[in-house]
PDB file of C-alpha atoms and ligand atoms in Angstrom:
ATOM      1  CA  UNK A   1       0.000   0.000   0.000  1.00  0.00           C
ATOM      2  CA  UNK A   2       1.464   3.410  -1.108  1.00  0.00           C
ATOM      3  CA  UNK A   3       1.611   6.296   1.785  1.00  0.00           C
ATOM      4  CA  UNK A   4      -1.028   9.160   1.511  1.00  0.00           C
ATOM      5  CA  UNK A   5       0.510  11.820  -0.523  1.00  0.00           C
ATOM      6  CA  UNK A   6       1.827  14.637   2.283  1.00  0.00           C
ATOM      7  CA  UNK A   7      -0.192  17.504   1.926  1.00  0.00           C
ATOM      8  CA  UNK A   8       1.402  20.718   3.052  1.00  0.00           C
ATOM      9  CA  UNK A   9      -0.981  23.340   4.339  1.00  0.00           C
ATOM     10  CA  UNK A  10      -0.758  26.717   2.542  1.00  0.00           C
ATOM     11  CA  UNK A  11       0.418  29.374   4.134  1.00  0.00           C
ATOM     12  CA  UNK A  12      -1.111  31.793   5.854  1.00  0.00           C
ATOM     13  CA  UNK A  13      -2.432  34.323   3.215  1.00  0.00           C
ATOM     14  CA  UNK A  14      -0.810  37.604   4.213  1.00  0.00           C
ATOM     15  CA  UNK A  15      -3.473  40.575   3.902  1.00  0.00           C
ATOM     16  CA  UNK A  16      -2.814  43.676   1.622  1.00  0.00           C
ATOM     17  CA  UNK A  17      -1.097  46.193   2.801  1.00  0.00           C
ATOM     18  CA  UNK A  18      -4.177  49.220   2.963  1.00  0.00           C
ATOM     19  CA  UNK A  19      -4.186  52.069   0.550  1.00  0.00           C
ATOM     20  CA  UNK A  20      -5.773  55.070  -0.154  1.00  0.00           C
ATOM     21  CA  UNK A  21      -7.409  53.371  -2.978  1.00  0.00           C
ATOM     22  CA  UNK A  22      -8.086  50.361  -0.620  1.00  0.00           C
ATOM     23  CA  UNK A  23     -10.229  53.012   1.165  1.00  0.00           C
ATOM     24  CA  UNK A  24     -12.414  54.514  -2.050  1.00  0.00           C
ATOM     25  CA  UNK A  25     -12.736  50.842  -3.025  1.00  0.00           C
ATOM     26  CA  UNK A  26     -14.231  50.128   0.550  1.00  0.00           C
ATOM     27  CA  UNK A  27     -16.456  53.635  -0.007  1.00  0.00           C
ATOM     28  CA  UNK A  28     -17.922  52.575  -3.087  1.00  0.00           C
ATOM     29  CA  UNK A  29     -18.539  48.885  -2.398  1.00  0.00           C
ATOM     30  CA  UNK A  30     -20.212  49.355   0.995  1.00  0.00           C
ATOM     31  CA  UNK A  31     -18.029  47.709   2.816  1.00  0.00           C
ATOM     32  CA  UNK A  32     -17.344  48.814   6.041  1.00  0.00           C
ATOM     33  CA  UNK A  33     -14.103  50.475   7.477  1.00  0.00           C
ATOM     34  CA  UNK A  34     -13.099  49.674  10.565  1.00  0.00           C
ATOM     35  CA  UNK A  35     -10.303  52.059  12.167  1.00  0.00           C
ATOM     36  CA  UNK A  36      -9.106  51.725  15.995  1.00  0.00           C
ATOM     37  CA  UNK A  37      -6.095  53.589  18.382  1.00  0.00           C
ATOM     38  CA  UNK A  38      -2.927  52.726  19.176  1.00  0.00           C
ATOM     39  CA  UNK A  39      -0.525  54.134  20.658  1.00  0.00           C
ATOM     40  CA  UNK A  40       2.785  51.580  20.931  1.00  0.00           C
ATOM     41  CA  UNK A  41       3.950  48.779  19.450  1.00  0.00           C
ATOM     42  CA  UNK A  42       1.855  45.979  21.581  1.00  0.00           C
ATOM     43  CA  UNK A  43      -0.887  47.679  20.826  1.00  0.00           C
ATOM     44  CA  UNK A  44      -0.833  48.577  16.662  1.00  0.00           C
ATOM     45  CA  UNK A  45       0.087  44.591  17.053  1.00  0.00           C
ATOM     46  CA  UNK A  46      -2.770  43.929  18.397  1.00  0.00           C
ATOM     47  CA  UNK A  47      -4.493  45.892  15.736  1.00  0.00           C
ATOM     48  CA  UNK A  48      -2.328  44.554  12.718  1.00  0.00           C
ATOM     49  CA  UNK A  49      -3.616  41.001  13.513  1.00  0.00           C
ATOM     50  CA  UNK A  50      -7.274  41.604  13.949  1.00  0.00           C
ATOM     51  CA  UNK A  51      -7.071  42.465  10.682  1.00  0.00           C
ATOM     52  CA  UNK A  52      -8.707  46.403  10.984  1.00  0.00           C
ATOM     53  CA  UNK A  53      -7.891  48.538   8.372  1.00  0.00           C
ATOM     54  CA  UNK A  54      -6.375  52.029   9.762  1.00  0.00           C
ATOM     55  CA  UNK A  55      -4.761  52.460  12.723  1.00  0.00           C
ATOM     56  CA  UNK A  56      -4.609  56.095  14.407  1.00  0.00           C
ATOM     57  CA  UNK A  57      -2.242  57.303  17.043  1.00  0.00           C
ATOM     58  CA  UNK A  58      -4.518  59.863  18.234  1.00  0.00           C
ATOM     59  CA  UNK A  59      -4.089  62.370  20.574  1.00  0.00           C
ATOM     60  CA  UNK A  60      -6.296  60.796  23.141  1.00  0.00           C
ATOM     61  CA  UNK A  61      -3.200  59.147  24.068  1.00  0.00           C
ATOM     62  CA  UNK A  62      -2.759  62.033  25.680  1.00  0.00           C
ATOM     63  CA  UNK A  63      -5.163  60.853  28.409  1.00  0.00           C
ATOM     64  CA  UNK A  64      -5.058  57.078  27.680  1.00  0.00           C
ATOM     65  CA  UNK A  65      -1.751  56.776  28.041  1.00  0.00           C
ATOM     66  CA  UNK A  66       0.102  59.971  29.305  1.00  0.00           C
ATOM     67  CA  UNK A  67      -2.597  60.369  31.783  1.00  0.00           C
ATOM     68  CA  UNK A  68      -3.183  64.537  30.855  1.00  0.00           C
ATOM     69  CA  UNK A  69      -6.303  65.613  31.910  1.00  0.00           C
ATOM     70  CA  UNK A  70      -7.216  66.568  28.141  1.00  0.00           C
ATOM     71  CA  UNK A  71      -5.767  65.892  24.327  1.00  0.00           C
ATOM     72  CA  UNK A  72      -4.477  69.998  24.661  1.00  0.00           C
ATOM     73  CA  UNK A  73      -1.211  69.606  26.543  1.00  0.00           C
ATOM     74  CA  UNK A  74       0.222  66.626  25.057  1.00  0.00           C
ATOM     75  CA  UNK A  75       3.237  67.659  22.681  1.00  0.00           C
ATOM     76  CA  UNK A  76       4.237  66.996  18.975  1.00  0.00           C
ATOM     77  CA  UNK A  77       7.660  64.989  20.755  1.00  0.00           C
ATOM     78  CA  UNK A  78       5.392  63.012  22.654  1.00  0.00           C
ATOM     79  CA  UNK A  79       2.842  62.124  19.462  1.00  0.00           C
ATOM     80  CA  UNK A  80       5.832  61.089  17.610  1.00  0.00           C
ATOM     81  CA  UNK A  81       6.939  59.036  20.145  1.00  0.00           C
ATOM     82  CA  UNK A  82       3.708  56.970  20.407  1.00  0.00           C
ATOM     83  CA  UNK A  83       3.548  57.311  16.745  1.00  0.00           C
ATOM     84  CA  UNK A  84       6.915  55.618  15.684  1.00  0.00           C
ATOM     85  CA  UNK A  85       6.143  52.798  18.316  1.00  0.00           C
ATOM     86  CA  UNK A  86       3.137  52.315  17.032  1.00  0.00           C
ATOM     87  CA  UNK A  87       4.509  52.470  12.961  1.00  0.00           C
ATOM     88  CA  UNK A  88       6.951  49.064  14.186  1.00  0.00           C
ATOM     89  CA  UNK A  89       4.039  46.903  15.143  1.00  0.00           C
ATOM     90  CA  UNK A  90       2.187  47.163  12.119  1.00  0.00           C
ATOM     91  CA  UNK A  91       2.739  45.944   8.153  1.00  0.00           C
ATOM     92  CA  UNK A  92      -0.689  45.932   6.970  1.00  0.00           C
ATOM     93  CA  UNK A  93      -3.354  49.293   8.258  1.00  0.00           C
ATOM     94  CA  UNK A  94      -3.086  52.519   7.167  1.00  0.00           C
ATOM     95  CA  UNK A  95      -0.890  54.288   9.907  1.00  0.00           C
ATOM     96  CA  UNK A  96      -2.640  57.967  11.038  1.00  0.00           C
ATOM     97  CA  UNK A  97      -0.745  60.416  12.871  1.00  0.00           C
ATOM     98  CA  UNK A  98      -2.903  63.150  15.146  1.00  0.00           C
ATOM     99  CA  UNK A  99      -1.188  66.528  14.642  1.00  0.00           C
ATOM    100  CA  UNK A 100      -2.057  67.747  18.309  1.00  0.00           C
ATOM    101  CA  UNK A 101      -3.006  71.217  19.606  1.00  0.00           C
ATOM    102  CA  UNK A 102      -0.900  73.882  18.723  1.00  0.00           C
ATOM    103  CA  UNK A 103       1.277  72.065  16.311  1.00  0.00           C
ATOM    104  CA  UNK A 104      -0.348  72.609  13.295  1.00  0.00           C
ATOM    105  CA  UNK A 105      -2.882  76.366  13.659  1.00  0.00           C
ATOM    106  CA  UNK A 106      -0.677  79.195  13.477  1.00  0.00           C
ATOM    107  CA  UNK A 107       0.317  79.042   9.371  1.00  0.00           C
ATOM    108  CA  UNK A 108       0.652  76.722   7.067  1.00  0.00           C
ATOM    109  CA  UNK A 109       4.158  76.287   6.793  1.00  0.00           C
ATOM    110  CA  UNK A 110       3.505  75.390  10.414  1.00  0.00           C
ATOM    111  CA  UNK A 111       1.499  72.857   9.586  1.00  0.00           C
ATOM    112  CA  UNK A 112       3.315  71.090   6.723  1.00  0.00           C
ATOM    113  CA  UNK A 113       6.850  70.843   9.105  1.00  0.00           C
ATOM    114  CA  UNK A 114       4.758  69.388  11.411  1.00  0.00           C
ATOM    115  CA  UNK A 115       2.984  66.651   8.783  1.00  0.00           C
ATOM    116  CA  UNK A 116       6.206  65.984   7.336  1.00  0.00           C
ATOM    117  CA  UNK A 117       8.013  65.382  11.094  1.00  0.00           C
ATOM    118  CA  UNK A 118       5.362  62.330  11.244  1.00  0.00           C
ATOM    119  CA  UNK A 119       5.699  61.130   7.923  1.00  0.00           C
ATOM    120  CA  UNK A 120       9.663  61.202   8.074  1.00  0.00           C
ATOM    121  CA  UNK A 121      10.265  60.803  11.863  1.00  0.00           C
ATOM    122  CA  UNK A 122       7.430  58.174  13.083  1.00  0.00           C
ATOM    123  CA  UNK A 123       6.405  56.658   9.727  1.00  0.00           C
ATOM    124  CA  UNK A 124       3.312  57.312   9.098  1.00  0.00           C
ATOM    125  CA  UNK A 125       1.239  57.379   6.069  1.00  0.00           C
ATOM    126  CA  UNK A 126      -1.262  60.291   6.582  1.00  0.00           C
ATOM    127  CA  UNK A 127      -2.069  62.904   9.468  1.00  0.00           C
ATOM    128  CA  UNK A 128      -5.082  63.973  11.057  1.00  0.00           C
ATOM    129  CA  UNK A 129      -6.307  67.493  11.727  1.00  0.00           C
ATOM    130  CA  UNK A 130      -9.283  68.831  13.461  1.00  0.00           C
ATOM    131  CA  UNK A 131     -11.787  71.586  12.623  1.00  0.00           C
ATOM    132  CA  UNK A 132     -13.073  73.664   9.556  1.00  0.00           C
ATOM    133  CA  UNK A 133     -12.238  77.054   9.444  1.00  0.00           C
ATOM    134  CA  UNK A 134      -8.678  77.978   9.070  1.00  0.00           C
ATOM    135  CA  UNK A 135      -8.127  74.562   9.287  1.00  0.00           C
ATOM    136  CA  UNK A 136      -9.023  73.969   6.190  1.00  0.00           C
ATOM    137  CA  UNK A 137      -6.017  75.945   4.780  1.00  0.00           C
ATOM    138  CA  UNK A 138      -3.781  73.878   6.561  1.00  0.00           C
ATOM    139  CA  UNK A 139      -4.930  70.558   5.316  1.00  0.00           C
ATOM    140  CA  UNK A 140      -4.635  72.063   1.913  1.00  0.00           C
ATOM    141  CA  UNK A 141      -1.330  73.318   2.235  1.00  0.00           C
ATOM    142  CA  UNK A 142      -0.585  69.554   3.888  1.00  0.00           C
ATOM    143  CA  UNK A 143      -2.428  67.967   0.740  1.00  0.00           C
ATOM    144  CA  UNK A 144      -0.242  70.148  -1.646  1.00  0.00           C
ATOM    145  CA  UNK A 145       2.551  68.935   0.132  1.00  0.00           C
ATOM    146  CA  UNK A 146       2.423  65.531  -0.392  1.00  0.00           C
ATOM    147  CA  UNK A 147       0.515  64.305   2.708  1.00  0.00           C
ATOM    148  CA  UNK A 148      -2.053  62.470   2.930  1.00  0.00           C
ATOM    149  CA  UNK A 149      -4.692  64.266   5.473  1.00  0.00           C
ATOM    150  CA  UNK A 150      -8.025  63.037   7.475  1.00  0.00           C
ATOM    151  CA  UNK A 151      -9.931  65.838   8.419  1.00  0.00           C
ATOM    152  CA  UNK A 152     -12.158  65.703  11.889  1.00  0.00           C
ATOM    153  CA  UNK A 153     -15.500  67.635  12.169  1.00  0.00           C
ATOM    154  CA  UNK A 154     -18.097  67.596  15.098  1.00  0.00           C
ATOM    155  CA  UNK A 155     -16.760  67.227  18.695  1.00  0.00           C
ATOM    156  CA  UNK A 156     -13.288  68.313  18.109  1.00  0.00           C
ATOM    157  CA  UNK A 157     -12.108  67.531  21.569  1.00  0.00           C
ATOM    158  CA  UNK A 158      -9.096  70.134  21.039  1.00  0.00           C
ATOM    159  CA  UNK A 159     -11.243  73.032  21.155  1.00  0.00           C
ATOM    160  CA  UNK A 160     -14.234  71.466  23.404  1.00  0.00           C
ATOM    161  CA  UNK A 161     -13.939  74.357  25.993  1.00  0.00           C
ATOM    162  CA  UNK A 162     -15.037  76.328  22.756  1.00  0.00           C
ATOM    163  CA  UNK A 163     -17.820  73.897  21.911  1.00  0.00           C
ATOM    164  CA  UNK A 164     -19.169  73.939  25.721  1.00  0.00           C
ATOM    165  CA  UNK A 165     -17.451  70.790  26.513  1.00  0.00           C
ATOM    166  CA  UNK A 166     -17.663  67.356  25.755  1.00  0.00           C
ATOM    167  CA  UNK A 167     -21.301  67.036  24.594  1.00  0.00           C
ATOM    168  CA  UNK A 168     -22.654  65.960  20.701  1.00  0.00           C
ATOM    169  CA  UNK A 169     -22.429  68.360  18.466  1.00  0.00           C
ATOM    170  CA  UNK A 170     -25.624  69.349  15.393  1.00  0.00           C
ATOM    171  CA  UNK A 171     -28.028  69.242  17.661  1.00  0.00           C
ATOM    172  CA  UNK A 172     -29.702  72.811  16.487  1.00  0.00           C
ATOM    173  CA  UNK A 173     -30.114  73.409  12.596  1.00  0.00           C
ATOM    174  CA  UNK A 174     -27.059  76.222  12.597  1.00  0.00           C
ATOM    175  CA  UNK A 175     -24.607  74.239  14.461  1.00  0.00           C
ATOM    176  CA  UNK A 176     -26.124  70.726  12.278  1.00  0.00           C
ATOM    177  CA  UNK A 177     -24.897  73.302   9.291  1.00  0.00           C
ATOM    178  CA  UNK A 178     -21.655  74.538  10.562  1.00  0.00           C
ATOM    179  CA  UNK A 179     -20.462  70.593  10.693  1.00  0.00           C
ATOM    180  CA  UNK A 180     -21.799  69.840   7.469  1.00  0.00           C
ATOM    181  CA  UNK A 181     -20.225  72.936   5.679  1.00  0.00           C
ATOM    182  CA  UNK A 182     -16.464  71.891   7.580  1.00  0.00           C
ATOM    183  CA  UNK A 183     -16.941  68.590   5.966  1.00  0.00           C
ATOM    184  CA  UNK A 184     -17.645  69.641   2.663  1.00  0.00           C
ATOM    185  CA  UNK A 185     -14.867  72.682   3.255  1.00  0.00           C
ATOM    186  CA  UNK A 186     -12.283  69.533   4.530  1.00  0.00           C
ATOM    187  CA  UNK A 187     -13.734  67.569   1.561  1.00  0.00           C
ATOM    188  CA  UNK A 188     -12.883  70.412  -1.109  1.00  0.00           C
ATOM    189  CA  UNK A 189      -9.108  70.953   0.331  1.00  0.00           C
ATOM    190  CA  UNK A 190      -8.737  67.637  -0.605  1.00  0.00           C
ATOM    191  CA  UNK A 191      -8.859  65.437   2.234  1.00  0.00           C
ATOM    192  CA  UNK A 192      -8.659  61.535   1.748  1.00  0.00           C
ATOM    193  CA  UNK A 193     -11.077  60.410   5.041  1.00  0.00           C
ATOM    194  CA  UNK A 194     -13.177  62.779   7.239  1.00  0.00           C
ATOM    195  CA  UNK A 195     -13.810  61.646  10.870  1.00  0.00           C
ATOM    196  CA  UNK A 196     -17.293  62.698  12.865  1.00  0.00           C
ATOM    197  CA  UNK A 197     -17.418  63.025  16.370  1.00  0.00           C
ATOM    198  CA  UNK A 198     -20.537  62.676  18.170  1.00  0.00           C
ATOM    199  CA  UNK A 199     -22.982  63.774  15.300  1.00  0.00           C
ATOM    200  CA  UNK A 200     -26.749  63.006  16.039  1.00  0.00           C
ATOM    201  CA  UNK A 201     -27.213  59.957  13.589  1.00  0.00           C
ATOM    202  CA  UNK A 202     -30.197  62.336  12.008  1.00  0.00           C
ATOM    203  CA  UNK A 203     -27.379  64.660  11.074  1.00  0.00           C
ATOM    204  CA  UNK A 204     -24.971  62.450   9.704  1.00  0.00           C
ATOM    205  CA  UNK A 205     -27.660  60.593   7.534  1.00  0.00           C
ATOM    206  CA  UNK A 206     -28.607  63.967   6.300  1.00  0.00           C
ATOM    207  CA  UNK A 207     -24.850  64.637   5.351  1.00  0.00           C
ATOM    208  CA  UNK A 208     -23.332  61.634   4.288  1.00  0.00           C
ATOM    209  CA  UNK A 209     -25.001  61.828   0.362  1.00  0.00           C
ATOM    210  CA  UNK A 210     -22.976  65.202   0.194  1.00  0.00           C
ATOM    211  CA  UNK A 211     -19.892  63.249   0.945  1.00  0.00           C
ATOM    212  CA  UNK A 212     -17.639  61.561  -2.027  1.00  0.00           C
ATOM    213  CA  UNK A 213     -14.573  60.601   0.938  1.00  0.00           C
ATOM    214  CA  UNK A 214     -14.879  57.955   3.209  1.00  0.00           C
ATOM    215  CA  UNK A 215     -16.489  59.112   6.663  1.00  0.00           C
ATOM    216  CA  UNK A 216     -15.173  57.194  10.237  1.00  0.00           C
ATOM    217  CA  UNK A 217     -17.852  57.899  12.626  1.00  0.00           C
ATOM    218  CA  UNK A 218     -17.321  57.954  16.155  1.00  0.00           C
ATOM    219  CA  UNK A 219     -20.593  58.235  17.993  1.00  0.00           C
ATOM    220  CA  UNK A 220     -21.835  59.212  14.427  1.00  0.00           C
ATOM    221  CA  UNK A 221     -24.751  56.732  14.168  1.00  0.00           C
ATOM    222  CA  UNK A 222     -24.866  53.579  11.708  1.00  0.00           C
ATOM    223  CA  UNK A 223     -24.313  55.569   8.597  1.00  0.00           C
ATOM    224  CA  UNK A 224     -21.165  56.547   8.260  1.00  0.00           C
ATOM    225  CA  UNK A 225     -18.637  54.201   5.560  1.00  0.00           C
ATOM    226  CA  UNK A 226     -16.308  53.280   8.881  1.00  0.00           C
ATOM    227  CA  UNK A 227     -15.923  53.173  12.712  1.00  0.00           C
ATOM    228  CA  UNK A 228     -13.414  54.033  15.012  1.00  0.00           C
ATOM    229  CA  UNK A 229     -12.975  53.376  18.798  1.00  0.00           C
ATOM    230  CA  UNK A 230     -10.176  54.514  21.276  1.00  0.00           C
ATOM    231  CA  UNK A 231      -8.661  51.514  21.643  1.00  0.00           C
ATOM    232  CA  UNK A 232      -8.920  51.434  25.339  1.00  0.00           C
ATOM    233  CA  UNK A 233     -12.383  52.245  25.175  1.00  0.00           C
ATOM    234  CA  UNK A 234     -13.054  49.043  22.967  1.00  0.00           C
ATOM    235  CA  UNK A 235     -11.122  46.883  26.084  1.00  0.00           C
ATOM    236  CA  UNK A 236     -12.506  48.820  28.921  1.00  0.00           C
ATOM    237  CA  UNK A 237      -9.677  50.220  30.735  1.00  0.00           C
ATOM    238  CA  UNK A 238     -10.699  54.185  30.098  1.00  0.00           C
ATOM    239  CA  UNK A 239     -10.409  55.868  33.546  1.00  0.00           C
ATOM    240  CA  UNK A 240     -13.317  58.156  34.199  1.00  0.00           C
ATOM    241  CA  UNK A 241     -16.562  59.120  32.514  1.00  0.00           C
ATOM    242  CA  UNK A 242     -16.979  56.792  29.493  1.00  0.00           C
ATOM    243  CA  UNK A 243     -19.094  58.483  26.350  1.00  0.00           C
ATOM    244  CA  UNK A 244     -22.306  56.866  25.409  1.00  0.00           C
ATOM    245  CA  UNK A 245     -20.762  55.626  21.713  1.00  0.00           C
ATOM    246  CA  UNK A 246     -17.754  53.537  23.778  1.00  0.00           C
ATOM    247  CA  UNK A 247     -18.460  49.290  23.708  1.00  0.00           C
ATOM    248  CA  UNK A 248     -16.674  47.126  26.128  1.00  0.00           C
ATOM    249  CA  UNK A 249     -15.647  44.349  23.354  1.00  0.00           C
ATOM    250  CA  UNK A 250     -13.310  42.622  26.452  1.00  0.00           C
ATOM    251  CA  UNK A 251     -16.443  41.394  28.117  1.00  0.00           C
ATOM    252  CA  UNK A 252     -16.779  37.337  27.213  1.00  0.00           C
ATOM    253  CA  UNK A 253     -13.239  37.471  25.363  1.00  0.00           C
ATOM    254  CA  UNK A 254     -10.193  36.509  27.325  1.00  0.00           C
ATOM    255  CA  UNK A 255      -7.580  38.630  25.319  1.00  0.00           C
ATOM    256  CA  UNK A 256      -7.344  42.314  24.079  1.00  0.00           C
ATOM    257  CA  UNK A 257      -6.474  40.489  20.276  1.00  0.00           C
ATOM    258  CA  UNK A 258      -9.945  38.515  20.781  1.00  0.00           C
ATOM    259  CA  UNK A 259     -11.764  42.109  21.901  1.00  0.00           C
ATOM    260  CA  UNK A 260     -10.082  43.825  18.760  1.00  0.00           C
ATOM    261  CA  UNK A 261     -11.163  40.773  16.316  1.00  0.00           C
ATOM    262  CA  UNK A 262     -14.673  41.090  17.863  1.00  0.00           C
ATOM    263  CA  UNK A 263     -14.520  45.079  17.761  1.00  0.00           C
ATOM    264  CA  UNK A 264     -13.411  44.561  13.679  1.00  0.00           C
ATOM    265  CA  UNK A 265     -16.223  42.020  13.065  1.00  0.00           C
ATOM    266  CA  UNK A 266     -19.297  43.697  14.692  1.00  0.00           C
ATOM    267  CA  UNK A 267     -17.846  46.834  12.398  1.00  0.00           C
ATOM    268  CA  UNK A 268     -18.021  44.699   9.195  1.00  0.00           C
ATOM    269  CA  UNK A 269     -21.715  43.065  10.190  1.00  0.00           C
ATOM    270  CA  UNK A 270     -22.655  46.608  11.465  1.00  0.00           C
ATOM    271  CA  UNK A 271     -23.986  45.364  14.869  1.00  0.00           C
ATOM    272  CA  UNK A 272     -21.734  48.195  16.289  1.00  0.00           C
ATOM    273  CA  UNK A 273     -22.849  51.021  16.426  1.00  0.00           C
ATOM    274  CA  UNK A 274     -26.014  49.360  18.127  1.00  0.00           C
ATOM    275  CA  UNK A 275     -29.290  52.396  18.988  1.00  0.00           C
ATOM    276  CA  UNK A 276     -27.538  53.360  22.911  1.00  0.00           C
ATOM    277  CA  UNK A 277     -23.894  54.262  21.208  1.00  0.00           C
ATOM    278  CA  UNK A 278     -25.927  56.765  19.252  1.00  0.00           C
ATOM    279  CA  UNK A 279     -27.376  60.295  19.717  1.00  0.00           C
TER     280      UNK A 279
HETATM  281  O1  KIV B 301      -7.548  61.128  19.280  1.00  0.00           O
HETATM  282  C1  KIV B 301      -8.390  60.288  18.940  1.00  0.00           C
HETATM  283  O2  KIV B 301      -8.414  59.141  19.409  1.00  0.00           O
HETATM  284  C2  KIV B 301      -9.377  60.697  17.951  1.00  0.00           C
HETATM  285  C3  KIV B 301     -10.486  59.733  17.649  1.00  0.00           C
HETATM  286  C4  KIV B 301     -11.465  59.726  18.746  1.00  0.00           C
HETATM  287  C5  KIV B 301     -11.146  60.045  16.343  1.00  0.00           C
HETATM  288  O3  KIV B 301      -9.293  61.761  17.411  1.00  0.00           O
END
């Protein structure tokens, strides 16, 4: 009797590394993006093998992490810090770099050094900015530069003292306007992504036909082309006041890789966001 032929199993198939057209391909198929934080190299690890597609170091390491009582103190040394950890754990997501508070405002040469200190110093592929108004001028100048830039409308939680504090934003017909016209303004200037921050899911649905870019939501409501979640939101270990669109994905998993892979597939089946993370 001849032995079984030895089959060897195939490989793992490695995933594509994500693009920007990865992105428009996800936008125009329906498919959903799903986008989380990191902020060091265990973490974007974490993140690289539950398979989400973008990965941003935002600046709410500045509490997560650093422990700063808000994202305004924490510097552009600091971001790159987390940022360049973050860039060695991952091969595969789209990495996104938060330009923090005062890094980016005052001009836009200003604002390109700053994008170009995260492309060429921590790696990344993109930045993020937040706000319309002059910052729309900066993420064009960034744009014409060569960067890649996600813009971030709604609660922009660098200028929430402005805004009256941590609270949704679009809840009266001006202020519902304002957000839509920074989008559209962020949109123009030629950004690649636009996040939305605690946007009554009314308002987004309203807004998202007027939008050719992929659109992250964050407490945005079910409409939006992607999600993202702080990262320690997602496994439960945010000190303080949690907001209403945060999901403990820990609970019934016994690892933070097991959380992320059921964060990433409740994104692609679109049980998260569920009615109570909405406003
Ligand atoms: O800093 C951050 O984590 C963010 C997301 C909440 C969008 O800006």
């Amino acid at each position: 009797m001849s032995a079984a032929p030895r089959v060897t199993p195939a490989p793992p198939r490695k995933r594509k590394a994500v693009t920007l057209s990865t992105l428009g391909e996800k936008k125009a198929l329906g498919e959903p993006i799903v986008m989380v934080t990191a902020y060091d190299y265990p973490s974007a690890k974490v993140a690289e093998d539950a398979g989400v597609d973008l990965v941003l170091v935002g600046d709410s390491g500045a509490m997560t992490v650093l422990g700063y009582p808000s994202t305004v103190p924490v510097s552009t040394e600091e971001m790159l810090m987390l940022a360049a950890a973050a860039r060695r754990g991952l091969t595969t997501p789209f990495l996104v770099g938060d330009l923090p508070f005062g890094s980016y405002e005052e001009s836009n040469e200003v604002a390109v050094r700053t994008a170009q200190r995260f492309v060429k110093e921590a790696g990344c592929d993109a930045v993020k900015l937040e706000r319309g108004g002059s910052s729309v001028e900066r993420a064009r100048a960034i744009v014409d530069a060569g960067i890649p830039v996600m813009g971030h409308v709604g609660l922009t939680p660098q200028t929430a003292v402005s805004l009256g504090g941590y609270r949704s934003q679009g809840r009266t017909a001006d202020r519902a306007l304002e957000v839509c016209e920074d989008a559209l303004a962020l949109q123009e200037a030629g950004c690649f992504a636009i996040v939305f921050e605690a946007i009554p899911s009314d308002v987004t649905a309203l807004i998202m036909p007027k939008l050719e870019v992929p659109v992250i939501g964050i407490g945005a409501g079910p409409d939006t082309d992607g999600q993202i979640l702080v990262l320690y939101d997602v496994l439960d270990i945010t000190a303080g006041r949690k907001p209403k669109f945060s999901k403990n994905f820990l609970a019934g998993h016994d690892s933070a890789l097991e959380a992320v892979k059921a964060y990433t597939q409740a994104v692609k089946t679109r049980e998260y966001p569920a009615p109570e993370h909405c406003f």
